[in-house]
Short mmCIF file of C-alpha atoms and ligand atoms in Angstrom, two decimals:
data_model
loop_
_atom_site.label_atom_id
_atom_site.label_comp_id
_atom_site.label_asym_id
_atom_site.label_seq_id
_atom_site.Cartn_x
_atom_site.Cartn_y
_atom_site.Cartn_z
CA UNK A 1 90.36 86.92 96.39
CA UNK A 2 89.61 90.96 95.20
CA UNK A 3 91.34 93.36 97.69
CA UNK A 4 91.56 96.91 98.18
CA UNK A 5 94.11 98.79 99.18
CA UNK A 6 94.83 102.08 100.87
CA UNK A 7 98.01 103.86 101.56
CA UNK A 8 98.35 106.89 102.35
CA UNK A 9 100.72 106.99 105.12
CA UNK A 10 102.89 109.96 103.71
CA UNK A 11 102.14 112.24 100.35
CA UNK A 12 100.78 109.95 97.67
CA UNK A 13 97.29 108.81 98.30
CA UNK A 14 97.63 105.35 96.34
CA UNK A 15 93.94 102.42 96.21
CA UNK A 16 94.83 99.62 94.10
CA UNK A 17 92.54 96.39 93.43
CA UNK A 18 94.75 93.24 94.02
CA UNK A 19 93.31 89.78 92.42
CA UNK A 20 94.93 86.76 93.33
CA UNK A 21 98.14 88.30 93.30
CA UNK A 22 97.52 90.63 89.40
CA UNK A 23 97.84 94.08 90.46
CA UNK A 24 94.88 94.92 88.44
CA UNK A 25 95.31 99.22 88.92
CA UNK A 26 97.00 101.11 91.08
CA UNK A 27 96.12 104.85 91.83
CA UNK A 28 98.71 107.56 92.88
CA UNK A 29 97.78 111.85 93.24
CA UNK A 30 101.12 113.20 94.48
CA UNK A 31 101.14 115.97 96.61
CA UNK A 32 105.34 116.23 95.60
CA UNK A 33 103.93 119.68 94.06
CA UNK A 34 102.00 120.83 97.13
CA UNK A 35 104.89 120.41 99.77
CA UNK A 36 107.45 121.52 97.44
CA UNK A 37 106.88 124.98 98.67
CA UNK A 38 107.27 124.26 101.87
CA UNK A 39 110.33 122.05 101.60
CA UNK A 40 109.03 119.38 102.74
CA UNK A 41 106.05 116.95 103.80
CA UNK A 42 104.04 118.89 105.84
CA UNK A 43 101.45 116.26 107.72
CA UNK A 44 98.38 119.07 108.12
CA UNK A 45 99.18 119.27 104.22
CA UNK A 46 99.96 116.18 103.93
CA UNK A 47 96.39 115.09 105.86
CA UNK A 48 93.43 117.31 103.93
CA UNK A 49 95.53 115.74 100.82
CA UNK A 50 94.25 112.45 101.27
CA UNK A 51 90.92 113.87 102.30
CA UNK A 52 90.26 115.30 99.59
CA UNK A 53 92.30 112.72 97.00
CA UNK A 54 91.18 109.51 98.18
CA UNK A 55 87.64 108.99 97.27
CA UNK A 56 88.38 110.03 93.76
CA UNK A 57 91.65 107.62 93.81
CA UNK A 58 89.26 104.60 95.13
CA UNK A 59 87.05 105.64 92.59
CA UNK A 60 89.02 105.56 90.26
CA UNK A 61 90.94 102.25 90.96
CA UNK A 62 87.56 100.30 91.22
CA UNK A 63 87.04 101.90 88.15
CA UNK A 64 90.16 101.25 86.16
CA UNK A 65 89.84 97.42 87.25
CA UNK A 66 86.38 96.46 85.95
CA UNK A 67 85.54 96.12 89.86
CA UNK A 68 82.58 96.89 91.64
CA UNK A 69 82.24 97.54 95.10
CA UNK A 70 80.52 94.08 95.42
CA UNK A 71 83.00 91.73 94.01
CA UNK A 72 85.79 92.98 97.13
CA UNK A 73 86.36 90.01 99.14
CA UNK A 74 88.47 92.04 101.59
CA UNK A 75 90.21 95.79 102.24
CA UNK A 76 93.77 96.02 103.51
CA UNK A 77 95.18 99.97 104.29
CA UNK A 78 99.02 100.83 105.58
CA UNK A 79 98.48 101.26 108.95
CA UNK A 80 102.63 102.00 110.07
CA UNK A 81 105.05 103.56 110.23
CA UNK A 82 103.99 107.09 108.87
CA UNK A 83 102.90 110.04 109.82
CA UNK A 84 99.73 109.73 112.10
CA UNK A 85 97.25 112.10 110.94
CA UNK A 86 98.19 111.13 107.44
CA UNK A 87 97.90 107.29 108.39
CA UNK A 88 94.15 107.60 109.86
CA UNK A 89 92.19 109.22 106.88
CA UNK A 90 93.43 106.36 104.08
CA UNK A 91 93.29 103.42 107.02
CA UNK A 92 90.01 104.35 109.09
CA UNK A 93 88.07 104.97 105.19
CA UNK A 94 89.48 101.15 104.53
CA UNK A 95 87.86 100.41 107.70
CA UNK A 96 84.60 101.97 106.96
CA UNK A 97 84.67 100.07 103.10
CA UNK A 98 84.94 96.95 105.12
CA UNK A 99 82.48 97.60 107.59
CA UNK A 100 80.25 98.31 104.89
CA UNK A 101 81.01 95.04 102.85
CA UNK A 102 81.03 93.31 106.60
CA UNK A 103 84.00 92.08 104.63
CA UNK A 104 87.36 91.47 106.68
CA UNK A 105 90.25 94.23 106.70
CA UNK A 106 93.60 93.79 107.50
CA UNK A 107 96.31 96.46 108.25
CA UNK A 108 99.17 96.45 106.76
CA UNK A 109 103.52 97.10 107.90
CA UNK A 110 104.69 99.96 105.16
CA UNK A 111 107.87 98.50 104.70
CA UNK A 112 107.58 94.70 105.31
CA UNK A 113 104.33 95.47 101.45
CA UNK A 114 108.60 97.39 100.41
CA UNK A 115 109.67 94.09 101.11
CA UNK A 116 107.82 92.45 98.13
CA UNK A 117 106.89 95.34 95.50
CA UNK A 118 110.74 94.34 94.21
CA UNK A 119 108.19 90.96 93.10
CA UNK A 120 106.24 92.82 91.15
CA UNK A 121 107.03 92.53 87.38
CA UNK A 122 105.30 92.12 84.18
CA UNK A 123 102.33 93.71 82.51
CA UNK A 124 99.70 93.56 84.21
CA UNK A 125 102.47 93.79 87.40
CA UNK A 126 101.82 90.73 88.76
CA UNK A 127 103.92 89.06 92.41
CA UNK A 128 106.45 86.48 91.27
CA UNK A 129 106.85 84.68 94.37
CA UNK A 130 107.07 80.96 92.57
CA UNK A 131 110.81 83.20 92.29
CA UNK A 132 111.01 83.63 95.63
CA UNK A 133 113.98 83.22 97.66
CA UNK A 134 115.88 84.24 100.51
CA UNK A 135 117.53 88.21 99.52
CA UNK A 136 119.02 91.23 101.87
CA UNK A 137 117.01 94.13 100.89
CA UNK A 138 116.86 97.73 100.93
CA UNK A 139 114.31 100.62 101.71
CA UNK A 140 115.39 103.14 100.99
CA UNK A 141 113.13 106.42 100.67
CA UNK A 142 113.33 110.22 102.35
CA UNK A 143 112.03 109.39 106.34
CA UNK A 144 113.88 105.68 105.31
CA UNK A 145 117.14 103.30 105.15
CA UNK A 146 116.65 100.13 106.12
CA UNK A 147 118.22 96.45 105.34
CA UNK A 148 116.59 93.45 106.16
CA UNK A 149 117.40 90.03 105.47
CA UNK A 150 114.09 87.84 104.60
CA UNK A 151 114.96 84.09 105.34
CA UNK A 152 111.25 83.39 103.53
CA UNK A 153 107.67 84.54 102.83
CA UNK A 154 106.78 87.02 105.42
CA UNK A 155 109.55 85.99 107.40
CA UNK A 156 112.27 88.57 108.26
CA UNK A 157 114.92 90.30 110.33
CA UNK A 158 116.27 93.94 110.32
CA UNK A 159 119.46 94.43 110.58
CA UNK A 160 120.74 97.65 109.92
CA UNK A 161 118.84 101.57 109.34
CA UNK A 162 120.42 104.86 109.67
CA UNK A 163 121.69 106.38 112.96
CA UNK A 164 120.66 109.90 111.64
CA UNK A 165 119.10 111.20 108.20
CA UNK A 166 117.44 109.00 105.75
CA UNK A 167 119.43 108.36 101.68
CA UNK A 168 116.77 110.26 100.07
CA UNK A 169 116.90 113.14 103.50
CA UNK A 170 120.19 113.49 101.74
CA UNK A 171 119.72 113.66 99.00
CA UNK A 172 117.00 116.76 99.96
CA UNK A 173 119.29 118.19 102.29
CA UNK A 174 121.83 118.36 100.42
CA UNK A 175 119.87 119.86 97.56
CA UNK A 176 118.73 121.98 98.86
CA UNK A 177 121.91 123.98 100.36
CA UNK A 178 122.73 123.10 96.03
CA UNK A 179 119.59 125.68 96.13
CA UNK A 180 117.81 122.59 93.89
CA UNK A 181 114.15 122.10 94.57
CA UNK A 182 112.14 120.24 97.07
CA UNK A 183 112.94 116.97 96.03
CA UNK A 184 115.77 117.73 95.23
CA UNK A 185 116.53 113.80 94.43
CA UNK A 186 115.03 113.49 91.08
CA UNK A 187 117.09 116.11 90.02
CA UNK A 188 120.40 116.04 92.10
CA UNK A 189 119.86 112.50 89.90
CA UNK A 190 119.17 114.28 85.96
CA UNK A 191 122.39 116.88 86.73
CA UNK A 192 125.16 114.17 87.97
CA UNK A 193 124.62 112.40 84.59
CA UNK A 194 126.69 115.29 83.37
CA UNK A 195 128.55 115.44 86.07
CA UNK A 196 131.98 114.26 87.43
CA UNK A 197 131.76 111.71 90.62
CA UNK A 198 135.14 111.97 91.40
CA UNK A 199 135.38 115.93 91.26
CA UNK A 200 135.00 116.37 95.03
CA UNK A 201 135.66 113.95 97.63
CA UNK A 202 132.75 113.60 100.56
CA UNK A 203 132.65 111.45 103.39
CA UNK A 204 131.59 108.33 102.63
CA UNK A 205 129.94 107.74 106.55
CA UNK A 206 130.46 104.45 108.50
CA UNK A 207 131.36 102.63 104.91
CA UNK A 208 133.60 100.47 107.25
CA UNK A 209 132.25 100.19 109.96
CA UNK A 210 130.63 96.02 110.14
CA UNK A 211 127.20 96.56 111.05
CA UNK A 212 123.91 97.01 108.97
CA UNK A 213 124.12 101.06 109.82
CA UNK A 214 123.68 103.74 107.75
CA UNK A 215 125.00 107.42 109.43
CA UNK A 216 124.51 110.57 106.67
CA UNK A 217 123.91 113.63 108.12
CA UNK A 218 128.05 113.93 108.15
CA UNK A 219 127.98 114.13 104.38
CA UNK A 220 125.56 116.70 104.64
CA UNK A 221 127.25 119.29 106.72
CA UNK A 222 130.69 117.87 104.58
CA UNK A 223 128.63 119.79 101.52
CA UNK A 224 127.94 122.68 103.88
CA UNK A 225 130.88 122.99 104.94
CA UNK A 226 132.30 122.96 101.99
CA UNK A 227 129.58 124.89 99.76
CA UNK A 228 130.48 128.33 103.00
CA UNK A 229 134.17 127.52 102.36
CA UNK A 230 133.90 127.84 98.46
CA UNK A 231 131.75 130.67 98.14
CA UNK A 232 129.94 131.38 94.07
CA UNK A 233 131.29 127.55 93.21
CA UNK A 234 126.56 127.58 93.17
CA UNK A 235 127.37 130.58 90.11
CA UNK A 236 128.67 127.73 87.32
CA UNK A 237 126.52 125.43 86.38
CA UNK A 238 129.21 123.16 85.59
CA UNK A 239 130.11 122.51 89.57
CA UNK A 240 127.35 121.90 90.72
CA UNK A 241 126.58 119.16 88.68
CA UNK A 242 130.10 118.06 89.39
CA UNK A 243 128.36 118.57 92.80
CA UNK A 244 125.21 115.98 92.40
CA UNK A 245 127.66 113.47 91.16
CA UNK A 246 130.13 113.09 94.10
CA UNK A 247 127.67 113.81 96.59
CA UNK A 248 125.48 110.78 94.87
CA UNK A 249 128.42 108.72 94.28
CA UNK A 250 129.24 108.78 97.93
CA UNK A 251 125.95 108.11 99.03
CA UNK A 252 125.79 105.21 96.49
CA UNK A 253 129.19 104.01 97.58
CA UNK A 254 127.75 103.32 100.91
CA UNK A 255 124.55 102.12 99.96
CA UNK A 256 125.04 99.30 97.45
CA UNK A 257 128.60 98.08 99.48
CA UNK A 258 126.75 97.97 102.96
CA UNK A 259 124.50 95.93 100.91
CA UNK A 260 126.27 93.39 99.08
CA UNK A 261 127.97 92.86 102.58
CA UNK A 262 125.28 92.04 103.92
CA UNK A 263 124.13 89.61 101.56
CA UNK A 264 127.77 88.18 101.65
CA UNK A 265 127.37 87.85 105.53
CA UNK A 266 124.21 86.23 105.46
CA UNK A 267 125.06 83.93 102.53
CA UNK A 268 121.94 84.58 100.58
CA UNK A 269 121.95 84.79 96.61
CA UNK A 270 120.02 87.72 96.07
CA UNK A 271 119.31 91.14 96.96
CA UNK A 272 116.30 93.62 96.60
CA UNK A 273 115.73 96.88 96.62
CA UNK A 274 113.35 99.13 97.29
CA UNK A 275 111.93 102.99 97.93
CA UNK A 276 112.27 106.34 96.56
CA UNK A 277 115.69 106.34 95.86
CA UNK A 278 115.83 103.16 94.23
CA UNK A 279 114.57 105.47 90.97
CA UNK A 280 118.48 106.79 91.41
CA UNK A 281 120.16 106.14 88.52
CA UNK A 282 123.03 105.42 89.51
CA UNK A 283 122.42 103.70 92.07
CA UNK A 284 120.44 100.84 89.66
CA UNK A 285 123.49 100.85 87.97
CA UNK A 286 126.43 100.73 91.04
CA UNK A 287 123.67 97.98 91.70
CA UNK A 288 123.28 95.71 88.77
CA UNK A 289 127.23 95.93 88.45
CA UNK A 290 128.52 94.88 91.45
CA UNK A 291 125.53 92.34 92.02
CA UNK A 292 126.61 90.69 89.06
CA UNK A 293 130.52 91.25 90.19
CA UNK A 294 129.87 88.91 93.16
CA UNK A 295 127.67 86.31 91.39
CA UNK A 296 124.18 87.67 92.91
CA UNK A 297 120.94 88.04 91.69
CA UNK A 298 119.60 91.66 91.62
CA UNK A 299 114.81 92.69 91.94
CA UNK A 300 114.95 96.56 91.99
CA UNK A 301 111.50 97.63 92.28
CA UNK A 302 109.99 99.18 88.97
CA UNK A 303 109.94 102.58 88.74
CA UNK A 304 106.84 103.36 89.74
CA UNK A 305 106.59 100.58 92.58
CA UNK A 306 109.94 102.48 94.11
CA UNK A 307 107.48 105.35 95.34
CA UNK A 308 104.48 105.04 98.08
CA UNK A 309 101.65 102.81 96.27
CA UNK A 310 98.67 100.83 97.36
CA UNK A 311 99.75 98.29 95.11
CA UNK A 312 102.10 96.57 97.30
CA UNK A 313 99.98 97.20 99.99
CA UNK A 314 97.58 94.79 98.79
CA UNK A 315 99.94 92.55 97.54
CA UNK A 316 101.46 91.21 100.64
CA UNK A 317 97.98 91.99 102.53
CA UNK A 318 96.77 89.16 99.75
CA UNK A 319 99.76 86.88 100.23
CA UNK A 320 98.74 87.27 104.27
CA UNK A 321 95.34 86.55 104.22
CA UNK A 322 96.48 83.74 102.30
CA UNK A 323 98.31 82.08 104.86
CA UNK A 324 95.96 83.10 107.74
CA UNK A 325 92.95 81.57 105.70
CA UNK A 326 89.99 80.14 108.12
CA UNK A 327 92.03 81.91 110.67
CA UNK A 328 92.41 85.40 109.93
CA UNK A 329 90.55 88.11 112.23
CA UNK A 330 89.81 91.20 111.24
CA UNK A 331 88.94 94.13 113.25
CA UNK A 332 87.81 97.06 112.70
CA UNK A 333 89.30 99.25 115.20
CA UNK A 334 92.18 99.48 114.86
CA UNK A 335 94.51 102.61 115.49
CA UNK A 336 97.67 104.04 113.24
CA UNK A 337 100.96 102.65 114.67
CA UNK A 338 102.94 106.10 113.47
CA UNK A 339 105.68 104.02 114.98
CA UNK A 340 105.24 101.21 113.28
CA UNK A 341 109.48 99.43 113.34
CA UNK A 342 109.68 96.67 111.08
CA UNK A 343 111.17 94.13 113.76
O1 KG4 B 1 109.38 106.25 98.86
P1 KG4 B 1 109.34 107.57 98.76
O2 KG4 B 1 108.53 108.36 97.46
O3 KG4 B 1 108.73 108.57 100.05
C1 KG4 B 1 109.22 108.51 101.35
O4 KG4 B 1 109.73 109.35 101.59
O5 KG4 B 1 109.07 107.61 101.88
O6 KG4 B 1 110.49 108.58 98.28
C2 KG4 B 1 110.31 109.86 98.18
C3 KG4 B 1 112.44 109.93 98.33
C4 KG4 B 1 112.75 111.54 98.37
O7 KG4 B 1 113.48 111.50 99.34
C5 KG4 B 1 112.90 111.69 97.14
O8 KG4 B 1 114.67 113.02 97.09
C6 KG4 B 1 113.68 110.57 96.87
O9 KG4 B 1 112.65 109.48 97.64
N1 KG4 B 1 114.29 110.01 95.40
C7 KG4 B 1 115.29 110.29 94.56
C8 KG4 B 1 114.33 109.82 93.47
N2 KG4 B 1 113.68 109.95 93.13
C9 KG4 B 1 113.04 110.09 93.79
N3 KG4 B 1 116.71 110.31 95.09
C10 KG4 B 1 117.82 110.16 94.23
N4 KG4 B 1 117.39 109.80 93.13
C11 KG4 B 1 116.48 109.77 91.82
N5 KG4 B 1 116.06 109.15 91.05
ZN1 ZN B 2 108.07 104.07 101.59
#
């Protein structure tokens, strides 16, 4: 089965061609530069950019996969969660393609797709579902921080999430306090390499709380107060590097400790992670060490599949269509679901 998949939930316009679990192409047009000027994603601008980029990106995806529209068997798109006017562009374009080709359309939950991106590996990238095992999955991005128990393929239960800021948001907002450009996550990651993670002792919110929930706004506030009480600190480049390393250490310790604890409590032997923050070198290393120490297998999404992409949408859509078989009912006029929470 050959699928064309669309992703436009936030600030990446992505189209992928996926055939029988193999990613034939995955084109991504990122808007990071554009929104950087405003210090965050501006929905109206994101939607206009999606409109401008969608068809060229779709053409590029088809051509890189050596697939013509006539060879497509189905079309998929992210239906939610995300920015309503951004979702609308990819969703309606995908439904129009499905309508024009008289092929089935399937709407996909963006977070459910993240759950399976760590299983995409190799060259060409392919979903390694033969190796699938029950796992606890950490989804960490600019908008979300979720811990999900994936008990079987296509079966999951949300264990917890953030009660205020997402982990990526915490990176971005503390970075802004330090005068770093948006998005600050990757910059903090780089600066932290040469910093001392024990230089400043920032709080680890909800670390010892038995629930699987997260909270990051207090950490951001304590960085704000620290900077207010230590004027001139940002003039010293080494102190900035130490600050980055210390903030990163606090975020990473909370994410890793709670993920490992959730895996142990739910009796699974595998941990997976995806979302933009999973690009963080400190987080990847800490997860590797913690999983090794606790006898857990770890699957991290490949760096190019951590951030938003249509490959994961196509992979999940393919599995869902395969499972539904002849019983699948295609509905072409569904609307975006900006607040579609994972169950
Ligand atoms: O998944 P994503 O591309 O988009 C959504 O927010 O849905 O994630 C973007 C987030 C931003 O907050 C960005 O700062 C963060 O991921 N991020 C990182 C790194 N790369 C991206 N955070 C820490 N370290 C990184 N290397
Ligand atoms: Zn995402």
